[in-house]
């Protein structure tokens, strides 16, 4: 199992009120310059919040929600400090309740 770290907030907050796309583009560019594999993902309506252990967190987060999931705890800590009004946490996957750490419940269009 791998430990994944995340920030979670409403889609409106992450995608409209904060310049998250700019932050993620800069991070992607930095990884490319360092020949580092991408270890973070933006997930709209993340499926992991449907796991029973996330019931309390889901109840606190305005819906629809979005998440940045990463294997890099320092990046997620930095995002939490940068964005402030987000929920930060971690989980292990794959597990019996979280099969795919970056699965989305949002319909594919």
JSON list of N, CA and C in Angstrom, two decimals, residues 20-100:
[
{"chain": "A", "resi": 20, "resn": "UNK", "atom": "N", "xyz": [-5.32, 27.84, -8.42]},
{"chain": "A", "resi": 20, "resn": "UNK", "atom": "CA", "xyz": [-4.75, 26.49, -8.32]},
{"chain": "A", "resi": 20, "resn": "UNK", "atom": "C", "xyz": [-4.17, 26.02, -9.64]},
{"chain": "A", "resi": 21, "resn": "UNK", "atom": "N", "xyz": [-4.82, 26.33, -10.75]},
{"chain": "A", "resi": 21, "resn": "UNK", "atom": "CA", "xyz": [-4.30, 25.89, -12.05]},
{"chain": "A", "resi": 21, "resn": "UNK", "atom": "C", "xyz": [-2.89, 26.45, -12.28]},
{"chain": "A", "resi": 22, "resn": "UNK", "atom": "N", "xyz": [-2.67, 27.68, -11.87]},
{"chain": "A", "resi": 22, "resn": "UNK", "atom": "CA", "xyz": [-1.35, 28.30, -12.00]},
{"chain": "A", "resi": 22, "resn": "UNK", "atom": "C", "xyz": [-0.32, 27.57, -11.13]},
{"chain": "A", "resi": 23, "resn": "UNK", "atom": "N", "xyz": [-0.70, 27.26, -9.92]},
{"chain": "A", "resi": 23, "resn": "UNK", "atom": "CA", "xyz": [0.19, 26.54, -9.00]},
{"chain": "A", "resi": 23, "resn": "UNK", "atom": "C", "xyz": [0.55, 25.16, -9.57]},
{"chain": "A", "resi": 24, "resn": "UNK", "atom": "N", "xyz": [-0.44, 24.45, -10.09]},
{"chain": "A", "resi": 24, "resn": "UNK", "atom": "CA", "xyz": [-0.18, 23.11, -10.61]},
{"chain": "A", "resi": 24, "resn": "UNK", "atom": "C", "xyz": [0.64, 23.15, -11.90]},
{"chain": "A", "resi": 25, "resn": "UNK", "atom": "N", "xyz": [0.41, 24.16, -12.74]},
{"chain": "A", "resi": 25, "resn": "UNK", "atom": "CA", "xyz": [1.24, 24.32, -13.95]},
{"chain": "A", "resi": 25, "resn": "UNK", "atom": "C", "xyz": [2.70, 24.57, -13.58]},
{"chain": "A", "resi": 26, "resn": "UNK", "atom": "N", "xyz": [2.91, 25.44, -12.60]},
{"chain": "A", "resi": 26, "resn": "UNK", "atom": "CA", "xyz": [4.27, 25.73, -12.16]},
{"chain": "A", "resi": 26, "resn": "UNK", "atom": "C", "xyz": [4.93, 24.48, -11.57]},
{"chain": "A", "resi": 27, "resn": "UNK", "atom": "N", "xyz": [4.18, 23.74, -10.80]},
{"chain": "A", "resi": 27, "resn": "UNK", "atom": "CA", "xyz": [4.73, 22.51, -10.21]},
{"chain": "A", "resi": 27, "resn": "UNK", "atom": "C", "xyz": [5.06, 21.49, -11.31]},
{"chain": "A", "resi": 28, "resn": "UNK", "atom": "N", "xyz": [4.20, 21.37, -12.30]},
{"chain": "A", "resi": 28, "resn": "UNK", "atom": "CA", "xyz": [4.45, 20.46, -13.42]},
{"chain": "A", "resi": 28, "resn": "UNK", "atom": "C", "xyz": [5.71, 20.87, -14.17]},
{"chain": "A", "resi": 29, "resn": "UNK", "atom": "N", "xyz": [5.86, 22.16, -14.44]},
{"chain": "A", "resi": 29, "resn": "UNK", "atom": "CA", "xyz": [7.04, 22.66, -15.12]},
{"chain": "A", "resi": 29, "resn": "UNK", "atom": "C", "xyz": [8.31, 22.35, -14.32]},
{"chain": "A", "resi": 30, "resn": "UNK", "atom": "N", "xyz": [8.24, 22.56, -13.02]},
{"chain": "A", "resi": 30, "resn": "UNK", "atom": "CA", "xyz": [9.38, 22.26, -12.13]},
{"chain": "A", "resi": 30, "resn": "UNK", "atom": "C", "xyz": [9.74, 20.77, -12.20]},
{"chain": "A", "resi": 31, "resn": "UNK", "atom": "N", "xyz": [8.76, 19.91, -12.16]},
{"chain": "A", "resi": 31, "resn": "UNK", "atom": "CA", "xyz": [9.01, 18.46, -12.24]},
{"chain": "A", "resi": 31, "resn": "UNK", "atom": "C", "xyz": [9.65, 18.11, -13.58]},
{"chain": "A", "resi": 32, "resn": "UNK", "atom": "N", "xyz": [9.17, 18.71, -14.67]},
{"chain": "A", "resi": 32, "resn": "UNK", "atom": "CA", "xyz": [9.73, 18.42, -15.99]},
{"chain": "A", "resi": 32, "resn": "UNK", "atom": "C", "xyz": [11.19, 18.85, -16.06]},
{"chain": "A", "resi": 33, "resn": "UNK", "atom": "N", "xyz": [11.51, 20.01, -15.50]},
{"chain": "A", "resi": 33, "resn": "UNK", "atom": "CA", "xyz": [12.90, 20.49, -15.49]},
{"chain": "A", "resi": 33, "resn": "UNK", "atom": "C", "xyz": [13.81, 19.55, -14.72]},
{"chain": "A", "resi": 34, "resn": "UNK", "atom": "N", "xyz": [13.29, 18.94, -13.68]},
{"chain": "A", "resi": 34, "resn": "UNK", "atom": "CA", "xyz": [14.07, 18.03, -12.84]},
{"chain": "A", "resi": 34, "resn": "UNK", "atom": "C", "xyz": [13.97, 16.57, -13.29]},
{"chain": "A", "resi": 35, "resn": "UNK", "atom": "N", "xyz": [13.25, 16.34, -14.41]},
{"chain": "A", "resi": 35, "resn": "UNK", "atom": "CA", "xyz": [13.01, 14.97, -14.90]},
{"chain": "A", "resi": 35, "resn": "UNK", "atom": "C", "xyz": [12.40, 14.10, -13.81]},
{"chain": "A", "resi": 36, "resn": "UNK", "atom": "N", "xyz": [11.48, 14.68, -13.07]},
{"chain": "A", "resi": 36, "resn": "UNK", "atom": "CA", "xyz": [10.80, 13.97, -11.98]},
{"chain": "A", "resi": 36, "resn": "UNK", "atom": "C", "xyz": [9.41, 13.57, -12.44]},
{"chain": "A", "resi": 37, "resn": "UNK", "atom": "N", "xyz": [9.01, 12.37, -12.08]},
{"chain": "A", "resi": 37, "resn": "UNK", "atom": "CA", "xyz": [7.69, 11.88, -12.45]},
{"chain": "A", "resi": 37, "resn": "UNK", "atom": "C", "xyz": [6.61, 12.61, -11.64]},
{"chain": "A", "resi": 38, "resn": "UNK", "atom": "N", "xyz": [5.51, 12.94, -12.31]},
{"chain": "A", "resi": 38, "resn": "UNK", "atom": "CA", "xyz": [4.39, 13.63, -11.65]},
{"chain": "A", "resi": 38, "resn": "UNK", "atom": "C", "xyz": [3.83, 12.72, -10.55]},
{"chain": "A", "resi": 39, "resn": "UNK", "atom": "N", "xyz": [3.70, 13.27, -9.35]},
{"chain": "A", "resi": 39, "resn": "UNK", "atom": "CA", "xyz": [3.18, 12.50, -8.21]},
{"chain": "A", "resi": 39, "resn": "UNK", "atom": "C", "xyz": [2.02, 13.23, -7.53]},
{"chain": "A", "resi": 40, "resn": "UNK", "atom": "N", "xyz": [1.29, 14.02, -8.33]},
{"chain": "A", "resi": 40, "resn": "UNK", "atom": "CA", "xyz": [0.12, 14.72, -7.80]},
{"chain": "A", "resi": 40, "resn": "UNK", "atom": "C", "xyz": [-0.94, 14.78, -8.88]},
{"chain": "A", "resi": 41, "resn": "UNK", "atom": "N", "xyz": [-2.20, 14.81, -8.43]},
{"chain": "A", "resi": 41, "resn": "UNK", "atom": "CA", "xyz": [-3.34, 14.79, -9.35]},
{"chain": "A", "resi": 41, "resn": "UNK", "atom": "C", "xyz": [-4.45, 15.67, -8.80]},
{"chain": "A", "resi": 42, "resn": "UNK", "atom": "N", "xyz": [-5.12, 16.40, -9.69]},
{"chain": "A", "resi": 42, "resn": "UNK", "atom": "CA", "xyz": [-6.32, 17.15, -9.34]},
{"chain": "A", "resi": 42, "resn": "UNK", "atom": "C", "xyz": [-7.49, 16.24, -9.64]},
{"chain": "A", "resi": 43, "resn": "UNK", "atom": "N", "xyz": [-8.33, 15.98, -8.65]},
{"chain": "A", "resi": 43, "resn": "UNK", "atom": "CA", "xyz": [-9.45, 15.06, -8.82]},
{"chain": "A", "resi": 43, "resn": "UNK", "atom": "C", "xyz": [-10.74, 15.78, -8.43]},
{"chain": "A", "resi": 44, "resn": "UNK", "atom": "N", "xyz": [-11.63, 15.92, -9.41]},
{"chain": "A", "resi": 44, "resn": "UNK", "atom": "CA", "xyz": [-12.96, 16.46, -9.12]},
{"chain": "A", "resi": 44, "resn": "UNK", "atom": "C", "xyz": [-13.83, 15.33, -8.59]},
{"chain": "A", "resi": 45, "resn": "UNK", "atom": "N", "xyz": [-14.61, 15.63, -7.57]},
{"chain": "A", "resi": 45, "resn": "UNK", "atom": "CA", "xyz": [-15.48, 14.64, -6.92]},
{"chain": "A", "resi": 45, "resn": "UNK", "atom": "C", "xyz": [-14.70, 13.35, -6.63]},
{"chain": "A", "resi": 46, "resn": "UNK", "atom": "N", "xyz": [-13.66, 13.43, -5.79]},
{"chain": "A", "resi": 46, "resn": "UNK", "atom": "CA", "xyz": [-12.84, 12.24, -5.51]},
{"chain": "A", "resi": 46, "resn": "UNK", "atom": "C", "xyz": [-13.65, 11.12, -4.87]},
{"chain": "A", "resi": 47, "resn": "UNK", "atom": "N", "xyz": [-13.45, 9.92, -5.37]},
{"chain": "A", "resi": 47, "resn": "UNK", "atom": "CA", "xyz": [-14.18, 8.76, -4.87]},
{"chain": "A", "resi": 47, "resn": "UNK", "atom": "C", "xyz": [-13.76, 8.37, -3.46]},
{"chain": "A", "resi": 48, "resn": "UNK", "atom": "N", "xyz": [-12.53, 8.70, -3.07]},
{"chain": "A", "resi": 48, "resn": "UNK", "atom": "CA", "xyz": [-12.07, 8.27, -1.74]},
{"chain": "A", "resi": 48, "resn": "UNK", "atom": "C", "xyz": [-12.92, 8.84, -0.61]},
{"chain": "A", "resi": 49, "resn": "UNK", "atom": "N", "xyz": [-13.60, 9.98, -0.82]},
{"chain": "A", "resi": 49, "resn": "UNK", "atom": "CA", "xyz": [-14.41, 10.53, 0.27]},
{"chain": "A", "resi": 49, "resn": "UNK", "atom": "C", "xyz": [-15.69, 9.74, 0.50]},
{"chain": "A", "resi": 50, "resn": "UNK", "atom": "N", "xyz": [-15.98, 8.78, -0.36]},
{"chain": "A", "resi": 50, "resn": "UNK", "atom": "CA", "xyz": [-17.14, 7.91, -0.17]},
{"chain": "A", "resi": 50, "resn": "UNK", "atom": "C", "xyz": [-16.82, 6.73, 0.76]},
{"chain": "A", "resi": 51, "resn": "UNK", "atom": "N", "xyz": [-15.54, 6.54, 1.07]},
{"chain": "A", "resi": 51, "resn": "UNK", "atom": "CA", "xyz": [-15.15, 5.46, 1.99]},
{"chain": "A", "resi": 51, "resn": "UNK", "atom": "C", "xyz": [-15.74, 5.75, 3.37]},
{"chain": "A", "resi": 52, "resn": "UNK", "atom": "N", "xyz": [-16.16, 4.72, 4.09]},
{"chain": "A", "resi": 52, "resn": "UNK", "atom": "CA", "xyz": [-16.79, 4.93, 5.40]},
{"chain": "A", "resi": 52, "resn": "UNK", "atom": "C", "xyz": [-15.95, 5.78, 6.36]},
{"chain": "A", "resi": 53, "resn": "UNK", "atom": "N", "xyz": [-14.65, 5.62, 6.32]},
{"chain": "A", "resi": 53, "resn": "UNK", "atom": "CA", "xyz": [-13.78, 6.37, 7.24]},
{"chain": "A", "resi": 53, "resn": "UNK", "atom": "C", "xyz": [-13.73, 7.87, 6.92]},
{"chain": "A", "resi": 54, "resn": "UNK", "atom": "N", "xyz": [-14.28, 8.29, 5.78]},
{"chain": "A", "resi": 54, "resn": "UNK", "atom": "CA", "xyz": [-14.29, 9.69, 5.40]},
{"chain": "A", "resi": 54, "resn": "UNK", "atom": "C", "xyz": [-15.65, 10.36, 5.60]},
{"chain": "A", "resi": 55, "resn": "UNK", "atom": "N", "xyz": [-16.59, 9.68, 6.22]},
{"chain": "A", "resi": 55, "resn": "UNK", "atom": "CA", "xyz": [-17.95, 10.23, 6.39]},
{"chain": "A", "resi": 55, "resn": "UNK", "atom": "C", "xyz": [-17.94, 11.60, 7.08]},
{"chain": "A", "resi": 56, "resn": "UNK", "atom": "N", "xyz": [-17.17, 11.73, 8.14]},
{"chain": "A", "resi": 56, "resn": "UNK", "atom": "CA", "xyz": [-17.11, 12.99, 8.89]},
{"chain": "A", "resi": 56, "resn": "UNK", "atom": "C", "xyz": [-16.47, 14.10, 8.05]},
{"chain": "A", "resi": 57, "resn": "UNK", "atom": "N", "xyz": [-15.42, 13.78, 7.33]},
{"chain": "A", "resi": 57, "resn": "UNK", "atom": "CA", "xyz": [-14.75, 14.77, 6.48]},
{"chain": "A", "resi": 57, "resn": "UNK", "atom": "C", "xyz": [-15.66, 15.20, 5.34]},
{"chain": "A", "resi": 58, "resn": "UNK", "atom": "N", "xyz": [-16.34, 14.24, 4.72]},
{"chain": "A", "resi": 58, "resn": "UNK", "atom": "CA", "xyz": [-17.26, 14.56, 3.63]},
{"chain": "A", "resi": 58, "resn": "UNK", "atom": "C", "xyz": [-18.35, 15.51, 4.12]},
{"chain": "A", "resi": 59, "resn": "UNK", "atom": "N", "xyz": [-18.84, 15.29, 5.32]},
{"chain": "A", "resi": 59, "resn": "UNK", "atom": "CA", "xyz": [-19.90, 16.13, 5.87]},
{"chain": "A", "resi": 59, "resn": "UNK", "atom": "C", "xyz": [-19.42, 17.57, 6.09]},
{"chain": "A", "resi": 60, "resn": "UNK", "atom": "N", "xyz": [-18.13, 17.77, 6.32]},
{"chain": "A", "resi": 60, "resn": "UNK", "atom": "CA", "xyz": [-17.57, 19.11, 6.55]},
{"chain": "A", "resi": 60, "resn": "UNK", "atom": "C", "xyz": [-17.26, 19.86, 5.27]},
{"chain": "A", "resi": 61, "resn": "UNK", "atom": "N", "xyz": [-17.15, 19.16, 4.16]},
{"chain": "A", "resi": 61, "resn": "UNK", "atom": "CA", "xyz": [-16.69, 19.78, 2.92]},
{"chain": "A", "resi": 61, "resn": "UNK", "atom": "C", "xyz": [-17.86, 20.10, 1.99]},
{"chain": "A", "resi": 62, "resn": "UNK", "atom": "N", "xyz": [-17.99, 21.37, 1.58]},
{"chain": "A", "resi": 62, "resn": "UNK", "atom": "CA", "xyz": [-19.05, 21.73, 0.64]},
{"chain": "A", "resi": 62, "resn": "UNK", "atom": "C", "xyz": [-18.94, 20.92, -0.65]},
{"chain": "A", "resi": 63, "resn": "UNK", "atom": "N", "xyz": [-20.10, 20.54, -1.18]},
{"chain": "A", "resi": 63, "resn": "UNK", "atom": "CA", "xyz": [-20.15, 19.74, -2.40]},
{"chain": "A", "resi": 63, "resn": "UNK", "atom": "C", "xyz": [-20.61, 20.61, -3.56]},
{"chain": "A", "resi": 64, "resn": "UNK", "atom": "N", "xyz": [-20.22, 20.34, -4.78]},
{"chain": "A", "resi": 64, "resn": "UNK", "atom": "CA", "xyz": [-19.27, 19.31, -5.16]},
{"chain": "A", "resi": 64, "resn": "UNK", "atom": "C", "xyz": [-17.86, 19.71, -4.73]},
{"chain": "A", "resi": 65, "resn": "UNK", "atom": "N", "xyz": [-17.04, 18.72, -4.47]},
{"chain": "A", "resi": 65, "resn": "UNK", "atom": "CA", "xyz": [-15.70, 18.99, -3.97]},
{"chain": "A", "resi": 65, "resn": "UNK", "atom": "C", "xyz": [-14.64, 18.60, -4.99]},
{"chain": "A", "resi": 66, "resn": "UNK", "atom": "N", "xyz": [-13.43, 19.00, -4.69]},
{"chain": "A", "resi": 66, "resn": "UNK", "atom": "CA", "xyz": [-12.28, 18.64, -5.50]},
{"chain": "A", "resi": 66, "resn": "UNK", "atom": "C", "xyz": [-11.11, 18.43, -4.56]},
{"chain": "A", "resi": 67, "resn": "UNK", "atom": "N", "xyz": [-10.11, 17.71, -5.04]},
{"chain": "A", "resi": 67, "resn": "UNK", "atom": "CA", "xyz": [-8.97, 17.38, -4.21]},
{"chain": "A", "resi": 67, "resn": "UNK", "atom": "C", "xyz": [-7.69, 17.38, -5.04]},
{"chain": "A", "resi": 68, "resn": "UNK", "atom": "N", "xyz": [-6.60, 17.73, -4.40]},
{"chain": "A", "resi": 68, "resn": "UNK", "atom": "CA", "xyz": [-5.28, 17.47, -4.96]},
{"chain": "A", "resi": 68, "resn": "UNK", "atom": "C", "xyz": [-4.74, 16.33, -4.12]},
{"chain": "A", "resi": 69, "resn": "UNK", "atom": "N", "xyz": [-4.39, 15.24, -4.81]},
{"chain": "A", "resi": 69, "resn": "UNK", "atom": "CA", "xyz": [-3.88, 14.04, -4.16]},
{"chain": "A", "resi": 69, "resn": "UNK", "atom": "C", "xyz": [-2.43, 13.89, -4.59]},
{"chain": "A", "resi": 70, "resn": "UNK", "atom": "N", "xyz": [-1.57, 13.54, -3.64]},
{"chain": "A", "resi": 70, "resn": "UNK", "atom": "CA", "xyz": [-0.15, 13.40, -3.96]},
{"chain": "A", "resi": 70, "resn": "UNK", "atom": "C", "xyz": [0.50, 12.34, -3.09]},
{"chain": "A", "resi": 71, "resn": "UNK", "atom": "N", "xyz": [1.59, 11.83, -3.58]},
{"chain": "A", "resi": 71, "resn": "UNK", "atom": "CA", "xyz": [2.44, 10.94, -2.79]},
{"chain": "A", "resi": 71, "resn": "UNK", "atom": "C", "xyz": [3.46, 11.74, -1.99]},
{"chain": "A", "resi": 72, "resn": "UNK", "atom": "N", "xyz": [3.50, 13.05, -2.21]},
{"chain": "A", "resi": 72, "resn": "UNK", "atom": "CA", "xyz": [4.48, 13.94, -1.60]},
{"chain": "A", "resi": 72, "resn": "UNK", "atom": "C", "xyz": [3.83, 14.75, -0.48]},
{"chain": "A", "resi": 73, "resn": "UNK", "atom": "N", "xyz": [4.11, 14.37, 0.76]},
{"chain": "A", "resi": 73, "resn": "UNK", "atom": "CA", "xyz": [3.49, 15.05, 1.90]},
{"chain": "A", "resi": 73, "resn": "UNK", "atom": "C", "xyz": [3.92, 16.51, 2.01]},
{"chain": "A", "resi": 74, "resn": "UNK", "atom": "N", "xyz": [5.15, 16.84, 1.64]},
{"chain": "A", "resi": 74, "resn": "UNK", "atom": "CA", "xyz": [5.62, 18.22, 1.73]},
{"chain": "A", "resi": 74, "resn": "UNK", "atom": "C", "xyz": [4.87, 19.13, 0.77]},
{"chain": "A", "resi": 75, "resn": "UNK", "atom": "N", "xyz": [4.57, 18.63, -0.43]},
{"chain": "A", "resi": 75, "resn": "UNK", "atom": "CA", "xyz": [3.81, 19.42, -1.40]},
{"chain": "A", "resi": 75, "resn": "UNK", "atom": "C", "xyz": [2.41, 19.71, -0.86]},
{"chain": "A", "resi": 76, "resn": "UNK", "atom": "N", "xyz": [1.77, 18.71, -0.28]},
{"chain": "A", "resi": 76, "resn": "UNK", "atom": "CA", "xyz": [0.42, 18.90, 0.26]},
{"chain": "A", "resi": 76, "resn": "UNK", "atom": "C", "xyz": [0.45, 19.86, 1.45]},
{"chain": "A", "resi": 77, "resn": "UNK", "atom": "N", "xyz": [1.46, 19.75, 2.30]},
{"chain": "A", "resi": 77, "resn": "UNK", "atom": "CA", "xyz": [1.60, 20.69, 3.41]},
{"chain": "A", "resi": 77, "resn": "UNK", "atom": "C", "xyz": [1.77, 22.11, 2.89]},
{"chain": "A", "resi": 78, "resn": "UNK", "atom": "N", "xyz": [2.58, 22.27, 1.84]},
{"chain": "A", "resi": 78, "resn": "UNK", "atom": "CA", "xyz": [2.78, 23.59, 1.23]},
{"chain": "A", "resi": 78, "resn": "UNK", "atom": "C", "xyz": [1.46, 24.11, 0.67]},
{"chain": "A", "resi": 79, "resn": "UNK", "atom": "N", "xyz": [0.69, 23.24, -0.02]},
{"chain": "A", "resi": 79, "resn": "UNK", "atom": "CA", "xyz": [-0.61, 23.67, -0.55]},
{"chain": "A", "resi": 79, "resn": "UNK", "atom": "C", "xyz": [-1.55, 24.10, 0.57]},
{"chain": "A", "resi": 80, "resn": "UNK", "atom": "N", "xyz": [-1.54, 23.36, 1.66]},
{"chain": "A", "resi": 80, "resn": "UNK", "atom": "CA", "xyz": [-2.41, 23.71, 2.80]},
{"chain": "A", "resi": 80, "resn": "UNK", "atom": "C", "xyz": [-2.05, 25.10, 3.32]},
{"chain": "A", "resi": 81, "resn": "UNK", "atom": "N", "xyz": [-0.77, 25.38, 3.44]},
{"chain": "A", "resi": 81, "resn": "UNK", "atom": "CA", "xyz": [-0.35, 26.69, 3.91]},
{"chain": "A", "resi": 81, "resn": "UNK", "atom": "C", "xyz": [-0.68, 27.78, 2.89]},
{"chain": "A", "resi": 82, "resn": "UNK", "atom": "N", "xyz": [-0.57, 27.47, 1.63]},
{"chain": "A", "resi": 82, "resn": "UNK", "atom": "CA", "xyz": [-0.82, 28.42, 0.55]},
{"chain": "A", "resi": 82, "resn": "UNK", "atom": "C", "xyz": [-2.31, 28.72, 0.41]},
{"chain": "A", "resi": 83, "resn": "UNK", "atom": "N", "xyz": [-3.15, 27.69, 0.52]},
{"chain": "A", "resi": 83, "resn": "UNK", "atom": "CA", "xyz": [-4.58, 27.84, 0.29]},
{"chain": "A", "resi": 83, "resn": "UNK", "atom": "C", "xyz": [-5.38, 28.06, 1.57]},
{"chain": "A", "resi": 84, "resn": "UNK", "atom": "N", "xyz": [-4.84, 27.66, 2.69]},
{"chain": "A", "resi": 84, "resn": "UNK", "atom": "CA", "xyz": [-5.40, 27.87, 4.02]},
{"chain": "A", "resi": 84, "resn": "UNK", "atom": "C", "xyz": [-6.76, 27.22, 4.27]},
{"chain": "A", "resi": 85, "resn": "UNK", "atom": "N", "xyz": [-7.79, 27.57, 3.52]},
{"chain": "A", "resi": 85, "resn": "UNK", "atom": "CA", "xyz": [-9.14, 27.09, 3.81]},
{"chain": "A", "resi": 85, "resn": "UNK", "atom": "C", "xyz": [-9.45, 25.77, 3.12]},
{"chain": "A", "resi": 86, "resn": "UNK", "atom": "N", "xyz": [-8.63, 24.77, 3.37]},
{"chain": "A", "resi": 86, "resn": "UNK", "atom": "CA", "xyz": [-8.82, 23.44, 2.82]},
{"chain": "A", "resi": 86, "resn": "UNK", "atom": "C", "xyz": [-8.67, 22.41, 3.93]},
{"chain": "A", "resi": 87, "resn": "UNK", "atom": "N", "xyz": [-9.18, 21.23, 3.69]},
{"chain": "A", "resi": 87, "resn": "UNK", "atom": "CA", "xyz": [-9.01, 20.11, 4.62]},
{"chain": "A", "resi": 87, "resn": "UNK", "atom": "C", "xyz": [-7.80, 19.33, 4.14]},
{"chain": "A", "resi": 88, "resn": "UNK", "atom": "N", "xyz": [-6.92, 18.99, 5.06]},
{"chain": "A", "resi": 88, "resn": "UNK", "atom": "CA", "xyz": [-5.70, 18.24, 4.73]},
{"chain": "A", "resi": 88, "resn": "UNK", "atom": "C", "xyz": [-5.76, 16.90, 5.44]},
{"chain": "A", "resi": 89, "resn": "UNK", "atom": "N", "xyz": [-5.30, 15.85, 4.75]},
{"chain": "A", "resi": 89, "resn": "UNK", "atom": "CA", "xyz": [-5.28, 14.54, 5.38]},
{"chain": "A", "resi": 89, "resn": "UNK", "atom": "C", "xyz": [-4.46, 13.55, 4.58]},
{"chain": "A", "resi": 90, "resn": "UNK", "atom": "N", "xyz": [-4.60, 12.29, 4.95]},
{"chain": "A", "resi": 90, "resn": "UNK", "atom": "CA", "xyz": [-3.88, 11.23, 4.27]},
{"chain": "A", "resi": 90, "resn": "UNK", "atom": "C", "xyz": [-4.67, 9.94, 4.37]},
{"chain": "A", "resi": 91, "resn": "UNK", "atom": "N", "xyz": [-4.36, 9.02, 3.46]},
{"chain": "A", "resi": 91, "resn": "UNK", "atom": "CA", "xyz": [-4.97, 7.69, 3.48]},
{"chain": "A", "resi": 91, "resn": "UNK", "atom": "C", "xyz": [-4.03, 6.73, 2.77]},
{"chain": "A", "resi": 92, "resn": "UNK", "atom": "N", "xyz": [-4.29, 5.45, 2.96]},
{"chain": "A", "resi": 92, "resn": "UNK", "atom": "CA", "xyz": [-3.51, 4.43, 2.28]},
{"chain": "A", "resi": 92, "resn": "UNK", "atom": "C", "xyz": [-4.38, 3.74, 1.24]},
{"chain": "A", "resi": 93, "resn": "UNK", "atom": "N", "xyz": [-3.76, 3.44, 0.11]},
{"chain": "A", "resi": 93, "resn": "UNK", "atom": "CA", "xyz": [-4.49, 2.77, -0.97]},
{"chain": "A", "resi": 93, "resn": "UNK", "atom": "C", "xyz": [-3.50, 1.98, -1.81]},
{"chain": "A", "resi": 94, "resn": "UNK", "atom": "N", "xyz": [-3.93, 0.97, -2.48]},
{"chain": "A", "resi": 94, "resn": "UNK", "atom": "CA", "xyz": [-5.30, 0.48, -2.49]},
{"chain": "A", "resi": 94, "resn": "UNK", "atom": "C", "xyz": [-5.65, -0.25, -1.18]},
{"chain": "A", "resi": 95, "resn": "UNK", "atom": "N", "xyz": [-6.91, -0.16, -0.83]},
{"chain": "A", "resi": 95, "resn": "UNK", "atom": "CA", "xyz": [-7.42, -0.83, 0.37]},
{"chain": "A", "resi": 95, "resn": "UNK", "atom": "C", "xyz": [-8.81, -1.37, 0.06]},
{"chain": "A", "resi": 96, "resn": "UNK", "atom": "N", "xyz": [-9.43, -1.99, 1.02]},
{"chain": "A", "resi": 96, "resn": "UNK", "atom": "CA", "xyz": [-10.76, -2.55, 0.79]},
{"chain": "A", "resi": 96, "resn": "UNK", "atom": "C", "xyz": [-11.79, -1.44, 0.54]},
{"chain": "A", "resi": 97, "resn": "UNK", "atom": "N", "xyz": [-11.59, -0.25, 1.12]},
{"chain": "A", "resi": 97, "resn": "UNK", "atom": "CA", "xyz": [-12.56, 0.83, 0.94]},
{"chain": "A", "resi": 97, "resn": "UNK", "atom": "C", "xyz": [-12.12, 1.87, -0.10]},
{"chain": "A", "resi": 98, "resn": "UNK", "atom": "N", "xyz": [-10.84, 1.89, -0.43]},
{"chain": "A", "resi": 98, "resn": "UNK", "atom": "CA", "xyz": [-10.32, 2.83, -1.44]},
{"chain": "A", "resi": 98, "resn": "UNK", "atom": "C", "xyz": [-9.46, 2.04, -2.41]},
{"chain": "A", "resi": 99, "resn": "UNK", "atom": "N", "xyz": [-10.07, 1.65, -3.50]},
{"chain": "A", "resi": 99, "resn": "UNK", "atom": "CA", "xyz": [-9.35, 0.84, -4.49]},
{"chain": "A", "resi": 99, "resn": "UNK", "atom": "C", "xyz": [-8.40, 1.68, -5.35]},
{"chain": "A", "resi": 100, "resn": "UNK", "atom": "N", "xyz": [-8.87, 2.85, -5.79]},
{"chain": "A", "resi": 100, "resn": "UNK", "atom": "CA", "xyz": [-8.08, 3.72, -6.66]},
{"chain": "A", "resi": 100, "resn": "UNK", "atom": "C", "xyz": [-7.99, 5.10, -6.00]}
]
